[in-house]
PDB file of C-alpha atoms and ligand atoms in Angstrom:
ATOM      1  CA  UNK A   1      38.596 -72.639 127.687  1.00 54.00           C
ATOM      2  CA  UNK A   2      40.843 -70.005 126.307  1.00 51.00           C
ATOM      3  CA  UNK A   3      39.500 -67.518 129.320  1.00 62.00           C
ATOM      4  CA  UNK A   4      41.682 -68.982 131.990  1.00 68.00           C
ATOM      5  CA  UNK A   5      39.328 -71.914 132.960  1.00 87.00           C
ATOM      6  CA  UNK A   6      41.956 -74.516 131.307  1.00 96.00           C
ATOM      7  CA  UNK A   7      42.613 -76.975 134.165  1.00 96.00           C
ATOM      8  CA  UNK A   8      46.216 -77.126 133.074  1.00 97.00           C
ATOM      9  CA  UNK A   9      47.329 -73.245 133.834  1.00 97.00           C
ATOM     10  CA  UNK A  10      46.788 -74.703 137.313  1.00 95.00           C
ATOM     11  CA  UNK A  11      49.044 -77.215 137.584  1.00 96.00           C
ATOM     12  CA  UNK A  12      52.562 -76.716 138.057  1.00 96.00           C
ATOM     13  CA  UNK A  13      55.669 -78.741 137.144  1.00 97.00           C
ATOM     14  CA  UNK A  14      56.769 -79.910 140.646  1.00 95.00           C
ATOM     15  CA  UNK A  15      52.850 -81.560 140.844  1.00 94.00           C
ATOM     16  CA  UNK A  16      53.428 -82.733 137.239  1.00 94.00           C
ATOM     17  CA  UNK A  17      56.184 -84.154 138.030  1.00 95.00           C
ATOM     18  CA  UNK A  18      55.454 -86.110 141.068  1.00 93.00           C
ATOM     19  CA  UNK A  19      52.400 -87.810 140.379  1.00 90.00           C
ATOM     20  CA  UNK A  20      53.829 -88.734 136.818  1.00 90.00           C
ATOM     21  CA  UNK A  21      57.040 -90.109 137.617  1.00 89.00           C
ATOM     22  CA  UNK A  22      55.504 -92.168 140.910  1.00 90.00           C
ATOM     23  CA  UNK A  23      57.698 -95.290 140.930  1.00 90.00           C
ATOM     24  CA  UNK A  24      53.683 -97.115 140.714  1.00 87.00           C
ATOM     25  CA  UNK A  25      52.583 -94.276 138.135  1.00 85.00           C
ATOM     26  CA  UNK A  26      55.586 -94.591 135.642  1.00 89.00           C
ATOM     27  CA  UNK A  27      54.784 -92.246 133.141  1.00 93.00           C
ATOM     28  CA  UNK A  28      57.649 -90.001 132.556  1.00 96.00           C
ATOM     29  CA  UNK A  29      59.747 -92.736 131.620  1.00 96.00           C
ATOM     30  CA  UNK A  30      57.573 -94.921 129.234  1.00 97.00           C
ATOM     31  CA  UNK A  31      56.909 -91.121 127.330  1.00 98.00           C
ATOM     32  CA  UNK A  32      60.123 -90.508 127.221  1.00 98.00           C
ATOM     33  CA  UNK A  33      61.161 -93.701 125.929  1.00 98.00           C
ATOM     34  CA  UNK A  34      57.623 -93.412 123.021  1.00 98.00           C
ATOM     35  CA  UNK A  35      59.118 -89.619 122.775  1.00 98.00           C
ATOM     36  CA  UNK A  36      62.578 -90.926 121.237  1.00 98.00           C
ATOM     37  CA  UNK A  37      61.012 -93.897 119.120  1.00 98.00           C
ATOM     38  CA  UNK A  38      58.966 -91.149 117.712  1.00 98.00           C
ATOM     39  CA  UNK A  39      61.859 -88.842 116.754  1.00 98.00           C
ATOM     40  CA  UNK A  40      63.502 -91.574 114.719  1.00 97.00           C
ATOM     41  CA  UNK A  41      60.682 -91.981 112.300  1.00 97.00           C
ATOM     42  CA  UNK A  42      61.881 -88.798 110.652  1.00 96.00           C
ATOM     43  CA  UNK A  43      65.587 -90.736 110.605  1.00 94.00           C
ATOM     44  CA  UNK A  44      66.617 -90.489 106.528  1.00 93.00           C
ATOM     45  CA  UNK A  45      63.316 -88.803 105.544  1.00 93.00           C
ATOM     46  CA  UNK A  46      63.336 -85.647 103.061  1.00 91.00           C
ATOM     47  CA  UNK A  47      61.386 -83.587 106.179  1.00 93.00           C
ATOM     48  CA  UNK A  48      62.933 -84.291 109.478  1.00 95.00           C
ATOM     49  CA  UNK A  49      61.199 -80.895 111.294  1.00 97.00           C
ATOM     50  CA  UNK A  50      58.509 -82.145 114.147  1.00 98.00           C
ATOM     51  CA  UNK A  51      56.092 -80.187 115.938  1.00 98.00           C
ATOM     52  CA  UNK A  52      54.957 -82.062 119.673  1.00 98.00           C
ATOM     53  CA  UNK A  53      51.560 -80.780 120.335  1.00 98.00           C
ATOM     54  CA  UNK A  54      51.298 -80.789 124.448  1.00 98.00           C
ATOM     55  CA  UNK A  55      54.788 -80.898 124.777  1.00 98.00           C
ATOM     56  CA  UNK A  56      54.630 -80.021 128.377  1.00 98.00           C
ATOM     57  CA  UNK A  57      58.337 -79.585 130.062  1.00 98.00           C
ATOM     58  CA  UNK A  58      59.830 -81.374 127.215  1.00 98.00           C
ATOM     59  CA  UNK A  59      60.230 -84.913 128.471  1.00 97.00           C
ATOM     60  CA  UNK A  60      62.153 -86.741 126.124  1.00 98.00           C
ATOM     61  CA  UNK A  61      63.791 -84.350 124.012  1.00 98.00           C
ATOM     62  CA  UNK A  62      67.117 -85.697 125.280  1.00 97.00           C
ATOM     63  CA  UNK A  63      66.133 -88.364 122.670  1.00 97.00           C
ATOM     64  CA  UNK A  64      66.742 -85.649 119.846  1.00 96.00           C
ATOM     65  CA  UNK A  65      69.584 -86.817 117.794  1.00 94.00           C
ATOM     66  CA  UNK A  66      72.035 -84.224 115.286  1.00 91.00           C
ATOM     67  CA  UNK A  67      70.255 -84.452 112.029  1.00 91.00           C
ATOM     68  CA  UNK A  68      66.818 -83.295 113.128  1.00 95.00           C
ATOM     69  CA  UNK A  69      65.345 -79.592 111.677  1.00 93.00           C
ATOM     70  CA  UNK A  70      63.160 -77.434 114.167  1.00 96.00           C
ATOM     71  CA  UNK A  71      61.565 -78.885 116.947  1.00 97.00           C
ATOM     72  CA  UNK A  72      57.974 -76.607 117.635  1.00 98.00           C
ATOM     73  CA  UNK A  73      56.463 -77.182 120.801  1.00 98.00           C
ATOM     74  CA  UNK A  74      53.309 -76.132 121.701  1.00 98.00           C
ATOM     75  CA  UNK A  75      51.539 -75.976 125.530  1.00 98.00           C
ATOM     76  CA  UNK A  76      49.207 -73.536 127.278  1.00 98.00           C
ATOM     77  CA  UNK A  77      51.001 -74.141 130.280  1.00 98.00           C
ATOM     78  CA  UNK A  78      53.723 -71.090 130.216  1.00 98.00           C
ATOM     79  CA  UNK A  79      55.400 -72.826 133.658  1.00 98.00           C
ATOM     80  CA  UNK A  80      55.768 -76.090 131.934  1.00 98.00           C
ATOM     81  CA  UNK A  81      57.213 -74.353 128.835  1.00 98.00           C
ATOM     82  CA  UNK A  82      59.586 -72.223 130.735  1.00 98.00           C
ATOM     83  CA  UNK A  83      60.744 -75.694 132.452  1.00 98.00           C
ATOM     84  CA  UNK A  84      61.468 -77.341 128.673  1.00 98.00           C
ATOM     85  CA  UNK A  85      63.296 -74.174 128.016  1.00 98.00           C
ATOM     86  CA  UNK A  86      65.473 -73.936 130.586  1.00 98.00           C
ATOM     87  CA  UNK A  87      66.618 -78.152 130.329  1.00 97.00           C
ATOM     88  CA  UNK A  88      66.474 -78.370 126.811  1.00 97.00           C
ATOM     89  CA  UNK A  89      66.884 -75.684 124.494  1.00 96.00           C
ATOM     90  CA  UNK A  90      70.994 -75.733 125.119  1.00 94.00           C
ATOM     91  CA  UNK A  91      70.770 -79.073 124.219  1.00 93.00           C
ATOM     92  CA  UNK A  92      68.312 -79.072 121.166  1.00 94.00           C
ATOM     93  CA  UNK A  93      69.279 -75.929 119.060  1.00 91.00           C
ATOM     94  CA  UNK A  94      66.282 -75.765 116.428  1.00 94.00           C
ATOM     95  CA  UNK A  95      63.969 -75.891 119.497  1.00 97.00           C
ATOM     96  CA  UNK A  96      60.758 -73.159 119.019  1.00 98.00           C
ATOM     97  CA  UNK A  97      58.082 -73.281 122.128  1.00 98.00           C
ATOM     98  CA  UNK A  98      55.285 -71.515 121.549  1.00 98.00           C
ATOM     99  CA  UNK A  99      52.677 -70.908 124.154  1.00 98.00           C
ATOM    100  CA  UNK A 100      49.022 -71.645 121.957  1.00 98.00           C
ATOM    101  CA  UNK A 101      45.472 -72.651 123.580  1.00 98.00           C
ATOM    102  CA  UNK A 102      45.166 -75.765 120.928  1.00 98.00           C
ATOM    103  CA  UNK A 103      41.012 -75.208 121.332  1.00 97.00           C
ATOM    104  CA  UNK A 104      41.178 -72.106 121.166  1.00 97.00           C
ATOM    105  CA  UNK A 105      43.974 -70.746 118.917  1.00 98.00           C
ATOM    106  CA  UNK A 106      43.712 -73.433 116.730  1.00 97.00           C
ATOM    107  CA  UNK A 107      44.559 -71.586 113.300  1.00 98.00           C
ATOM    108  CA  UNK A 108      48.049 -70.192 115.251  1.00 98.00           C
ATOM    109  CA  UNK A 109      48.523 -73.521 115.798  1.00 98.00           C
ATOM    110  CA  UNK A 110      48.339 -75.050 112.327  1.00 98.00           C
ATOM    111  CA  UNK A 111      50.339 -71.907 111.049  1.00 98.00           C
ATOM    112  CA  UNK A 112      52.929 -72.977 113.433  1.00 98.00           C
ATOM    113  CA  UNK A 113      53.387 -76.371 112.591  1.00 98.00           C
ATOM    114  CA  UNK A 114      52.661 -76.858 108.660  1.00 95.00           C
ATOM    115  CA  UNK A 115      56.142 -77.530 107.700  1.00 91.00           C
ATOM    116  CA  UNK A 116      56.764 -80.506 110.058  1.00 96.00           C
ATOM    117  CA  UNK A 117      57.251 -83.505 108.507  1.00 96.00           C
ATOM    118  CA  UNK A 118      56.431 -85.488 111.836  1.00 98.00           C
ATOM    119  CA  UNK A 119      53.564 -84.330 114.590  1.00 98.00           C
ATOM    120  CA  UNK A 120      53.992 -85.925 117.859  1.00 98.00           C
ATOM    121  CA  UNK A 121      50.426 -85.690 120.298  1.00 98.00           C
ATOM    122  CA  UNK A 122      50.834 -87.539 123.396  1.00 98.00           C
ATOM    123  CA  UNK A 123      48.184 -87.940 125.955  1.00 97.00           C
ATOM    124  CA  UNK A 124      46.837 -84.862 124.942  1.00 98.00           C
ATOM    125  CA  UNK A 125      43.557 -85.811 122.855  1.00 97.00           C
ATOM    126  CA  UNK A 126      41.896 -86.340 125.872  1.00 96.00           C
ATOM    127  CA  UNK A 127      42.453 -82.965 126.883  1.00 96.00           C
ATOM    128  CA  UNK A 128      41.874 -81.016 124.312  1.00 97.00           C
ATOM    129  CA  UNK A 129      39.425 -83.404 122.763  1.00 96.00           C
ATOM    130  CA  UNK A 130      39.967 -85.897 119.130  1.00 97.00           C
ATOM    131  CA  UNK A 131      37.242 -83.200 117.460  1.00 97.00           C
ATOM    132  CA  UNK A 132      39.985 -80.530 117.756  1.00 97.00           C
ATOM    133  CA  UNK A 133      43.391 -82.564 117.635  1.00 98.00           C
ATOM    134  CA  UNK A 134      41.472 -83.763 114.034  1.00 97.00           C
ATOM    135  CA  UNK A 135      40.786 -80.267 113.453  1.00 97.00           C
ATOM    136  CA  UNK A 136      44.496 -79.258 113.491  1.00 98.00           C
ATOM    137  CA  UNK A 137      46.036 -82.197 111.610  1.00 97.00           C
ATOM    138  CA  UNK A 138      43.104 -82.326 108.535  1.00 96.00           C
ATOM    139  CA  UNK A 139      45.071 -78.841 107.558  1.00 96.00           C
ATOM    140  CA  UNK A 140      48.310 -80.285 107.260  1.00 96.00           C
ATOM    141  CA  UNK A 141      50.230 -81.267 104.122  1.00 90.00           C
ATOM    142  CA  UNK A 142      51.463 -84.682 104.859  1.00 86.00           C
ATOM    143  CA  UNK A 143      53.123 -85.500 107.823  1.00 93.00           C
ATOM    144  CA  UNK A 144      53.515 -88.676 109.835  1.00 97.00           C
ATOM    145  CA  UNK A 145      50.737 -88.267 113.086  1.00 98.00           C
ATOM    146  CA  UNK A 146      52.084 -89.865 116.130  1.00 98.00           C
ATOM    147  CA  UNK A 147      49.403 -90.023 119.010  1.00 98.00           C
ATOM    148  CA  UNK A 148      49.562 -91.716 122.474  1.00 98.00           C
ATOM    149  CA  UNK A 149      46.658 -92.660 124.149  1.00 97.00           C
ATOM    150  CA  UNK A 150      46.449 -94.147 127.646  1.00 95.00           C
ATOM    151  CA  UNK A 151      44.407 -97.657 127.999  1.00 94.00           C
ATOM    152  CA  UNK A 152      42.557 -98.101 131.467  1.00 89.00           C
ATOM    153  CA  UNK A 153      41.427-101.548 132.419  1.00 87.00           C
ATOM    154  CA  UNK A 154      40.979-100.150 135.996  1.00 85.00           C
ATOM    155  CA  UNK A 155      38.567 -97.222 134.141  1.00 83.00           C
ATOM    156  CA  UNK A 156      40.486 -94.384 135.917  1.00 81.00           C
ATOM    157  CA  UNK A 157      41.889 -91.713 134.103  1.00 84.00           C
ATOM    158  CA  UNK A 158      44.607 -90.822 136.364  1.00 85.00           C
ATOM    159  CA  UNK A 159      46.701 -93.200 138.147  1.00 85.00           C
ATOM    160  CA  UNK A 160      47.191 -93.610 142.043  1.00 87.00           C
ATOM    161  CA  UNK A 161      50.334 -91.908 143.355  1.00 85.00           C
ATOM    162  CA  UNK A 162      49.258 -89.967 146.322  1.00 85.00           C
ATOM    163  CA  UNK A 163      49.881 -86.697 144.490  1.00 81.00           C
ATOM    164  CA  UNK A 164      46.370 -86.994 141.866  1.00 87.00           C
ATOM    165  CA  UNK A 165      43.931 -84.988 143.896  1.00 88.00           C
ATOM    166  CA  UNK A 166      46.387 -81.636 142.119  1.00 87.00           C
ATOM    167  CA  UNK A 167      44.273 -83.329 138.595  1.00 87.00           C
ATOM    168  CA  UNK A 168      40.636 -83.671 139.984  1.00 92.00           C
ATOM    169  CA  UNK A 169      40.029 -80.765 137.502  1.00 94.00           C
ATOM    170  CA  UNK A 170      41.967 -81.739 134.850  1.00 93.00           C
ATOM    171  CA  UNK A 171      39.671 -84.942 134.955  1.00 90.00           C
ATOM    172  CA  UNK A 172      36.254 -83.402 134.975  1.00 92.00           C
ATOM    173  CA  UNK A 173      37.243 -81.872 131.612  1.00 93.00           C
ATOM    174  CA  UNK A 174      38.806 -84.610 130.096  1.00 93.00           C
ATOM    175  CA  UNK A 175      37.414 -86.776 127.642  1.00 92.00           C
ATOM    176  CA  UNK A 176      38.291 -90.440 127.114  1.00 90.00           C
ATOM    177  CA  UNK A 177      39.266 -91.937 123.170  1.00 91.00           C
ATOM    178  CA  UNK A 178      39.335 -95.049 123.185  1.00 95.00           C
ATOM    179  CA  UNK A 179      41.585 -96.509 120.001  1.00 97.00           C
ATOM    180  CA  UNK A 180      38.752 -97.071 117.710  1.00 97.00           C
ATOM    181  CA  UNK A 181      37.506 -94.138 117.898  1.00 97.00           C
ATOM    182  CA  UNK A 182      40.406 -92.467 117.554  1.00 98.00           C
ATOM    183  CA  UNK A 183      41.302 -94.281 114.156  1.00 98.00           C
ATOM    184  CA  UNK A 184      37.995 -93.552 112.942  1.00 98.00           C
ATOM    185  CA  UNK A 185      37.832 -89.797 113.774  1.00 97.00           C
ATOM    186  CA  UNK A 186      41.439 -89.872 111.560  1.00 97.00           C
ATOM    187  CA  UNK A 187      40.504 -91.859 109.205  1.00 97.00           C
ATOM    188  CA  UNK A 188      37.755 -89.078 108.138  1.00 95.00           C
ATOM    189  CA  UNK A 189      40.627 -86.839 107.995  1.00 95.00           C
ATOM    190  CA  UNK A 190      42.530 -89.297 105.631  1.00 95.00           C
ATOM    191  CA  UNK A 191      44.939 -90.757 107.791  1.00 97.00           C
ATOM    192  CA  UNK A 192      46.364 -94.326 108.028  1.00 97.00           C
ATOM    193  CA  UNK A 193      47.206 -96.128 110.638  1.00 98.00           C
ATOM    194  CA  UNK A 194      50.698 -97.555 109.651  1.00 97.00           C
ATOM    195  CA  UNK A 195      52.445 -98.410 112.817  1.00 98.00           C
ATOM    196  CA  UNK A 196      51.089 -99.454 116.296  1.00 98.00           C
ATOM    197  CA  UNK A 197      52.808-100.294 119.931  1.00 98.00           C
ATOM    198  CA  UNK A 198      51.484-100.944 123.094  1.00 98.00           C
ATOM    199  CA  UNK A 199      53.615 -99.908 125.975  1.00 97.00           C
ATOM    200  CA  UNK A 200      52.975-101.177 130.163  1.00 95.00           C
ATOM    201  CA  UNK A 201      52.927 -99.442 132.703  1.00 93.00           C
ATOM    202  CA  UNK A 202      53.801-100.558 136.463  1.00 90.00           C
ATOM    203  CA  UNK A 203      49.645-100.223 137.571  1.00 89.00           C
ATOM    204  CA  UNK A 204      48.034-102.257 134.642  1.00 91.00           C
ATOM    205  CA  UNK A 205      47.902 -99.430 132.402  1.00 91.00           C
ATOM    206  CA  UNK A 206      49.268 -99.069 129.702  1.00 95.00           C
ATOM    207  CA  UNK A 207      49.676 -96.998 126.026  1.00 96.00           C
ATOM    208  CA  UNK A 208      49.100 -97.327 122.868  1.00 98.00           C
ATOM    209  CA  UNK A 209      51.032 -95.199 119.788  1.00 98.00           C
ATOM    210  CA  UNK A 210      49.457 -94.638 116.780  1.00 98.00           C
ATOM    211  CA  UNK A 211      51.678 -93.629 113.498  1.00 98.00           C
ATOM    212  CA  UNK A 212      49.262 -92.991 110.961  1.00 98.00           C
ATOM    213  CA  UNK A 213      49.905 -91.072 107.765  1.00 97.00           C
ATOM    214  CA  UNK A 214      47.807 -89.166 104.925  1.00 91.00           C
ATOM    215  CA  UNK A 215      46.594 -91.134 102.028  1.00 75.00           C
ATOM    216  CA  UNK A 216      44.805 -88.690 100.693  1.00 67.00           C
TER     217      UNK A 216
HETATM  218  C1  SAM B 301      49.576 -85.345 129.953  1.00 61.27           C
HETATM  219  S1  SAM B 301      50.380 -83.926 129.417  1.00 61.27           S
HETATM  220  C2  SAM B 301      51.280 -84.416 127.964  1.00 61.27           C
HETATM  221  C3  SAM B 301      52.504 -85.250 128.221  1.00 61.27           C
HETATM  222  C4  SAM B 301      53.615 -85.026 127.230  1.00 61.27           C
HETATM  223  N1  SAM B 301      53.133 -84.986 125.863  1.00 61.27           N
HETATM  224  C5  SAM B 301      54.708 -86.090 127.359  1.00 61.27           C
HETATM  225  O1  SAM B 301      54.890 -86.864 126.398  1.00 61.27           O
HETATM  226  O2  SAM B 301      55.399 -86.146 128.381  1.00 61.27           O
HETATM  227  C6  SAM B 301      49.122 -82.973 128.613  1.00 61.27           C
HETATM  228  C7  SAM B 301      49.668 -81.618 128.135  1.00 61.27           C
HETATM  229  O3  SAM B 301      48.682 -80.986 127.329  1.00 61.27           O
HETATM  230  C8  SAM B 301      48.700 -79.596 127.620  1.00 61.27           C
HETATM  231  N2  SAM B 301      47.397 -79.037 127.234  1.00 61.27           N
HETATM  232  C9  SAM B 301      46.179 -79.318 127.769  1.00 61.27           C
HETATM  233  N3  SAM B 301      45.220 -78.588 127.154  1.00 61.27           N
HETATM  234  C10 SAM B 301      45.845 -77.830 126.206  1.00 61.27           C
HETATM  235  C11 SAM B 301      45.394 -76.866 125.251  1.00 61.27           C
HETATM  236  N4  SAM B 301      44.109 -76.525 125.161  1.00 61.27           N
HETATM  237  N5  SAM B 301      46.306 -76.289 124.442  1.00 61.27           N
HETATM  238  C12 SAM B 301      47.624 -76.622 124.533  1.00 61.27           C
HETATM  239  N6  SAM B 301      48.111 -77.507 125.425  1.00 61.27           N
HETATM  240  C13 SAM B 301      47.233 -78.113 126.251  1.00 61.27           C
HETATM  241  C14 SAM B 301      48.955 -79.552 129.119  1.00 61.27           C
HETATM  242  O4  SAM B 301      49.407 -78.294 129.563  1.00 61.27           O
HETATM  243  C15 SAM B 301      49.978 -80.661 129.283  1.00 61.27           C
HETATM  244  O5  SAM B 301      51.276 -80.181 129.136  1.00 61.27           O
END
């Protein structure tokens, strides 16, 4: 998908924006809110650098507090990166965005993240698939993995709001992981879950975070 075919170069912010904030959808919110409960794992470690793999327009950096090193972002999405830019990177001085296809450029993407002591991946193993997110974090030293994953009891992968027909093709490429699977595939890269929250959502939804780290 690193010719251009990437459902996500087609969708732009305002859309984003929209359907995922939806008073029913409620998604901004809840990710901001997992965003800043994942920056304070790093609070009074050795390595507080993170890299936020999908990091879209930045939702929930406002959560960054003083004491944090760089923050490296990574999207394909060059609108959505130009968005975190422009609200954030005032506000979070050791912010680096880099624009990297995470199927496709994965090495780029490992040599741009292998000092952070914390990696931050939310909703975006569905996208990009748990084969390649696993792919990526089996090369790194040993950080703390933080992944969000959505839970459907309805079985839909995007939530009602009016606005998801802009996603139809974000869908047909997307591949569910359920939480099992999900610990298993990093478990074979030597990760341990350590930490685990579920978080609702207004439709019935809801999503689970995963801190795992290396143990070997
Ligand atoms: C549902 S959004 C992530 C939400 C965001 N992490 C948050 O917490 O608000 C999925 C993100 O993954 C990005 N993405 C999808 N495929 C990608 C790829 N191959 N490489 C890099 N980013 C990708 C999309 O552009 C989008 O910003």
């Amino acid at each position: 998908m690193g010719d251009g075919t990437n459902p996500w170069l087609r969708i732009g912010n305002a859309d984003y924006e929209r359907h995922m904030g939806h008073e029913s959808v409620g998604q901004l919110s809840v990710l901001s809110r997992i965003t800043g409960h994942q920056l304070a794992l790093v609070r009074g470690r050795p390595d507080t650098s993170v890299a936020i793999l999908g990091i879209a327009n930045g939702n929930g950096l406002e959560h960054a507090w003083g004491g944090l090193g760089s923050i490296i972002g990574i999207d394909i999405n060059e609108e959505f990166l130009e968005t975190c830019r422009e609200r954030y990177a005032h506000l979070v001085p050791g912010l680096r965005l880099h624009r990297i296809d995470l199927v496709t450029e994965r090495q780029q993407a490992i040599d741009a993240i292998k000092g952070a002591g914390l990696i931050i991946a939310n909703l975006l193993a569905e996208h990009i698939h748990v084969d390649n997110l696993v792919a990526i974090v089996r090369e790194l030293e040993r950080p703390i993995i933080s992944i969000t994953i959505q839970v459907n009891p309805d079985g839909a992968l995007v939530s009602r709001s009016g606005y998801e027909a802009a996603f139809d093709e974000v869908v047909e490429h997307a591949r569910e992981c359920d939480e099992a699977s999900m610990l298993r595939a990093m478990s074979n890269a030597g990760y341990e879950l350590m930490g685990r929250t579920e978080y609702g959502l207004p439709n019935g939804k809801s999503f689970v975070r995963l801190d795992l780290s290396r143990s070997r």
